[in-house]
XYZ file of C-alpha atoms in Angstrom:
368
model
C -84.108 44.910 170.447
C -82.086 41.890 171.235
C -78.403 41.236 171.171
C -76.634 37.819 171.398
C -79.706 35.937 170.258
C -79.255 33.450 167.427
C -75.388 33.651 167.245
C -73.635 33.122 170.458
C -70.290 33.945 169.244
C -71.604 37.333 168.101
C -72.408 38.393 171.639
C -68.896 37.429 172.821
C -66.534 40.233 173.762
C -62.885 40.331 174.817
C -62.241 40.404 178.486
C -62.512 44.110 179.923
C -59.367 43.934 181.915
C -55.938 42.193 181.647
C -56.800 39.097 183.606
C -55.316 35.593 183.328
C -58.741 34.310 182.631
C -59.542 31.056 180.711
C -61.097 31.557 177.292
C -64.875 30.492 177.323
C -65.420 28.055 174.689
C -68.248 28.091 172.234
C -70.010 25.204 173.967
C -69.884 27.144 177.300
C -71.314 30.228 175.507
C -74.220 28.365 174.191
C -74.852 26.704 177.441
C -74.912 29.921 179.354
C -76.785 31.828 176.763
C -79.621 29.193 176.778
C -79.770 29.497 180.643
C -79.911 33.341 180.508
C -82.301 33.474 177.596
C -84.633 30.948 179.481
C -84.500 33.186 182.441
C -84.985 36.353 180.505
C -88.125 34.976 178.681
C -89.743 33.308 181.809
C -88.939 35.786 184.483
C -88.471 39.136 182.812
C -89.993 39.484 179.288
C -93.429 38.232 180.427
C -93.584 40.900 183.239
C -93.247 43.979 180.747
C -89.516 44.331 181.426
C -88.206 47.700 180.193
C -84.378 47.668 180.429
C -81.113 45.802 179.802
C -79.639 42.407 180.984
C -76.187 41.186 180.595
C -74.496 38.019 181.751
C -70.670 37.532 181.412
C -68.391 34.604 182.161
C -64.511 35.331 182.610
C -65.139 38.954 181.337
C -66.794 37.763 178.129
C -70.375 38.670 177.463
C -72.312 35.293 176.923
C -75.827 36.880 177.015
C -77.077 40.538 176.317
C -80.640 41.830 175.851
C -82.184 45.303 175.544
C -85.887 45.899 175.562
C -88.172 48.792 175.601
C -87.813 52.607 175.160
C -86.067 55.281 177.202
C -89.188 57.227 177.276
C -92.252 54.917 177.225
C -94.466 55.518 174.296
C -91.692 57.014 172.177
C -89.405 55.396 169.642
C -85.960 56.018 171.388
C -85.086 52.349 171.893
C -82.908 51.262 174.793
C -79.455 50.168 173.632
C -75.982 49.286 174.922
C -75.303 53.114 175.429
C -78.420 53.837 177.367
C -77.440 54.746 180.955
C -79.712 53.741 183.808
C -79.921 55.181 187.330
C -78.141 52.551 189.362
C -79.619 53.397 192.690
C -77.888 51.874 195.342
C -75.576 49.926 193.129
C -73.885 53.250 193.342
C -72.835 52.462 196.812
C -70.305 49.996 195.391
C -68.427 52.867 193.827
C -68.502 55.055 196.837
C -67.208 52.242 199.110
C -64.475 51.372 196.748
C -63.405 55.102 196.356
C -63.118 55.318 200.110
C -60.947 52.052 200.266
C -58.928 53.468 197.521
C -58.053 56.431 199.701
C -57.608 53.993 202.504
C -55.194 51.973 200.531
C -53.120 55.151 199.613
C -53.150 55.936 203.469
C -55.070 59.271 202.908
C -57.534 58.177 205.562
C -58.157 55.605 208.183
C -61.316 53.528 208.422
C -61.384 53.966 212.310
C -61.584 57.874 211.972
C -64.532 59.235 213.581
C -66.632 61.610 211.689
C -65.467 64.496 213.823
C -62.123 64.263 212.151
C -63.810 65.402 208.840
C -66.968 67.317 210.249
C -65.819 69.336 213.392
C -68.416 68.861 216.244
C -70.072 66.056 214.574
C -73.064 65.197 217.080
C -72.768 61.453 216.963
C -69.303 60.991 218.695
C -68.624 57.261 218.198
C -69.494 56.943 214.536
C -66.504 56.070 212.385
C -65.733 55.665 208.559
C -66.002 51.694 208.793
C -69.453 52.059 210.416
C -70.691 53.962 207.558
C -69.488 51.617 204.938
C -70.809 48.468 206.756
C -74.167 50.356 207.891
C -73.435 49.899 211.650
C -73.452 53.514 212.500
C -77.035 53.640 213.819
C -77.560 57.003 212.008
C -80.985 57.846 211.025
C -81.923 57.585 207.300
C -82.401 61.119 205.599
C -84.967 59.651 203.315
C -87.150 59.300 206.414
C -86.302 61.958 208.986
C -86.416 64.996 206.769
C -90.193 64.395 206.432
C -90.539 64.212 210.196
C -88.915 67.588 210.579
C -90.966 69.091 207.921
C -88.156 69.697 205.303
C -89.523 72.201 202.704
C -89.661 70.093 199.726
C -89.663 72.870 197.439
C -85.884 73.115 198.230
C -83.826 70.264 196.725
C -81.666 68.810 199.491
C -77.800 68.337 198.981
C -75.339 66.178 200.679
C -74.178 69.280 202.626
C -77.822 69.827 203.605
C -78.049 66.191 204.871
C -74.853 66.733 207.013
C -76.155 70.075 208.468
C -79.424 68.574 209.264
C -77.908 66.111 211.607
C -76.422 69.182 213.359
C -79.573 71.048 213.201
C -82.226 68.554 214.151
C -80.048 65.898 215.728
C -82.419 63.144 215.070
C -82.231 60.223 217.317
C -80.161 57.094 216.470
C -81.885 54.056 214.997
C -79.945 51.977 217.506
C -76.720 52.132 219.537
C -73.752 52.770 217.356
C -72.017 49.582 216.416
C -74.558 47.385 217.990
C -75.935 45.820 214.708
C -76.636 46.236 210.989
C -79.045 48.984 209.741
C -79.164 49.694 206.188
C -79.072 53.494 205.934
C -78.645 56.081 202.882
C -77.249 58.815 205.129
C -74.029 56.720 205.591
C -73.198 57.043 202.084
C -74.107 60.514 201.603
C -71.614 61.297 204.289
C -68.998 58.988 202.721
C -69.275 61.016 199.443
C -68.607 64.187 201.558
C -65.458 62.500 202.910
C -64.342 61.605 199.539
C -64.622 65.185 198.697
C -62.807 66.457 201.965
C -59.845 64.030 201.500
C -59.496 64.277 197.682
C -60.253 67.958 197.166
C -62.507 67.072 194.275
C -66.330 66.870 193.550
C -67.404 63.383 194.178
C -68.476 62.935 190.465
C -65.172 64.206 189.289
C -63.126 61.834 191.614
C -65.052 58.779 190.156
C -64.552 59.986 186.725
C -60.702 60.620 187.094
C -60.126 57.392 189.150
C -62.659 54.928 187.661
C -64.851 56.038 184.925
C -62.169 57.391 182.382
C -59.361 54.915 183.142
C -61.781 51.991 182.617
C -63.312 53.322 179.510
C -66.782 53.728 181.171
C -67.804 56.278 178.787
C -71.603 56.159 179.612
C -71.181 56.474 183.290
C -71.476 59.888 185.275
C -72.874 61.276 188.498
C -76.213 63.157 188.220
C -76.427 66.855 188.569
C -79.601 68.946 188.099
C -78.477 70.234 184.768
C -78.594 66.700 183.614
C -82.377 66.496 184.193
C -83.431 66.826 180.622
C -80.870 64.268 179.237
C -81.096 61.299 181.587
C -83.186 58.251 181.331
C -86.425 58.765 183.147
C -88.095 56.249 185.182
C -91.691 54.871 185.481
C -94.086 53.374 187.838
C -95.392 49.699 186.834
C -98.475 51.260 185.491
C -96.221 53.404 183.046
C -96.719 56.689 184.912
C -93.650 58.733 184.750
C -91.847 59.105 188.124
C -90.789 62.733 188.518
C -87.744 63.910 189.929
C -88.042 65.203 193.603
C -86.393 67.150 196.358
C -84.010 64.217 197.216
C -82.593 63.911 193.756
C -79.470 65.704 194.144
C -78.056 63.613 197.105
C -75.322 61.240 195.893
C -72.967 58.633 197.153
C -76.039 56.509 198.129
C -77.348 56.669 194.710
C -77.360 58.996 191.454
C -74.667 57.098 189.394
C -75.963 56.367 185.901
C -74.386 53.597 183.979
C -74.912 50.879 181.574
C -74.431 47.065 181.845
C -71.338 47.037 179.570
C -69.709 49.706 181.674
C -70.654 47.896 184.936
C -68.841 44.886 183.425
C -65.688 46.982 183.134
C -66.240 47.836 186.818
C -66.616 44.271 187.659
C -63.485 43.366 185.825
C -61.391 46.015 187.192
C -62.018 44.554 190.711
C -60.156 41.331 189.532
C -57.361 43.090 187.695
C -55.115 44.040 190.753
C -54.553 47.455 189.162
C -56.765 49.380 191.449
C -57.098 47.259 194.671
C -54.962 45.028 196.591
C -56.244 41.645 197.676
C -56.111 42.731 201.217
C -58.416 45.713 200.334
C -60.951 43.420 198.488
C -60.845 40.913 201.269
C -61.764 43.836 203.587
C -64.603 44.703 201.320
C -66.077 41.367 201.062
C -65.807 40.449 204.848
C -69.113 40.029 206.588
C -69.298 42.612 209.512
C -72.789 41.696 210.991
C -72.710 38.535 212.760
C -75.384 39.014 215.433
C -77.929 36.889 213.870
C -77.607 33.532 211.985
C -78.106 33.427 208.507
C -76.376 33.638 205.068
C -77.059 37.276 204.249
C -74.592 39.781 205.473
C -72.951 43.149 204.484
C -69.238 43.965 203.924
C -67.891 47.338 202.972
C -70.212 48.595 200.214
C -71.234 45.188 199.254
C -74.175 42.844 200.017
C -73.342 39.250 200.208
C -74.616 35.637 200.806
C -72.268 33.502 202.731
C -73.534 29.850 202.601
C -72.081 27.460 204.976
C -70.976 25.043 202.425
C -70.203 27.198 199.215
C -68.448 30.401 198.007
C -69.775 33.907 198.704
C -72.141 35.744 196.311
C -70.978 39.335 196.176
C -73.672 41.629 194.903
C -75.575 44.917 195.440
C -79.247 45.741 194.330
C -80.820 49.043 194.023
C -84.121 50.737 193.999
C -84.992 54.441 193.516
C -88.162 55.858 192.001
C -88.944 53.326 189.123
C -85.433 52.280 188.646
C -84.600 48.540 189.843
C -80.977 47.232 189.568
C -79.081 44.109 190.085
C -75.225 43.838 190.028
C -74.186 40.225 190.979
C -70.784 38.872 191.148
C -70.204 35.028 191.293
C -66.557 35.443 192.078
C -65.607 31.804 192.311
C -66.747 31.339 188.812
C -65.701 34.892 187.562
C -69.362 35.313 186.517
C -71.352 38.352 186.505
C -75.163 39.022 186.192
C -76.327 42.579 185.533
C -80.120 43.729 185.231
C -81.059 47.345 184.947
C -84.585 48.523 184.531
C -86.214 52.054 184.441
C -89.720 50.764 184.882
C -90.727 49.392 188.357
C -90.475 45.588 188.273
C -89.624 43.397 191.254
C -88.883 40.573 188.961
C -85.539 42.122 188.211
C -84.283 40.963 191.703
C -85.103 37.310 191.098
C -81.826 36.144 189.409
C -81.302 33.298 191.700
C -82.346 30.603 189.254
C -79.345 31.642 187.131
C -76.707 30.731 189.792
C -77.180 26.961 189.550
C -75.672 27.053 185.903
C -72.237 28.144 187.425
C -70.586 25.206 188.956
C -69.527 26.602 192.265
C -73.003 28.190 192.940
C -75.161 25.303 191.907
C -76.417 24.865 195.422
C -77.425 28.503 196.089
C -80.821 28.534 197.861
C -81.517 32.125 199.101
C -83.262 34.635 197.134
C -81.636 38.149 196.532
C -83.014 41.101 198.526
C -83.001 44.742 197.793
């Protein structure tokens, strides 16, 4: 199924937030659509892509394509309402929920975790270090195996917290010393959101983001959703079953669509949810020990070239799900690719950057 193919204007949508954005001309739409179609055909379609791709400029959809089935081998075609597991793109919601609570002065980013979890065994870790992956905490996706977790038991966020007390696995590195990507950080952030707000993480996101933004196909996974969610597959079409880590959220477990993610993208420009100071904090690179353009903010990956604007993004991988959410902020452009059949080509969106004036010199590949 394809959308926005022969008639560029047919794919055009109104901006999803009340923004002072310049209208995209028919000529620009045709230009961006040709570029996106070339990328889709050359980089995705030939690799057996099963998923969805959307490109927007100034909040208007200039290219949109859906391909494949929710359940491989069946006739349930993927369309604009098909939610995909966002994997680590979920971290952008967790981080911005924390920053919203910070903006409302309900927490401080310098709060140590002992403030929320009495006797927390890693004394120096604070909220900011969870957000920017400088905590040094061990990754639950690895250490639970080491400590022989019974995989017949589905681990929860509370279990991850308790495991840090029970096992006290060693730090990966001295807290605050450098960057180390770790899913444990975001599982704990979800619990902090619950502590501060008094709401389940999924309800907090629904009340503060999903419903106000009209993200009607977005939700946080619960086990009772197992039968209705879009499954994922290995590259050889083998079904990837749910496992004992599939109840942990904050680091993953949000399901959404490209159109819903575009609404999220545009909300970050609107000024209705976050001040510019909050966004500046989110997009500030925090790990400067090593030279290079890649860095991490508060819930956002970024590339910071020496002679061009930042590329703000997050990618994800979980089971057979691969996801890309790229924001070319200087040109108010958005590239979203979501797939539920493992496909590394999804991450190779860099060739599209050069079609947007401010990013024509981008040279670095994206990373998961």
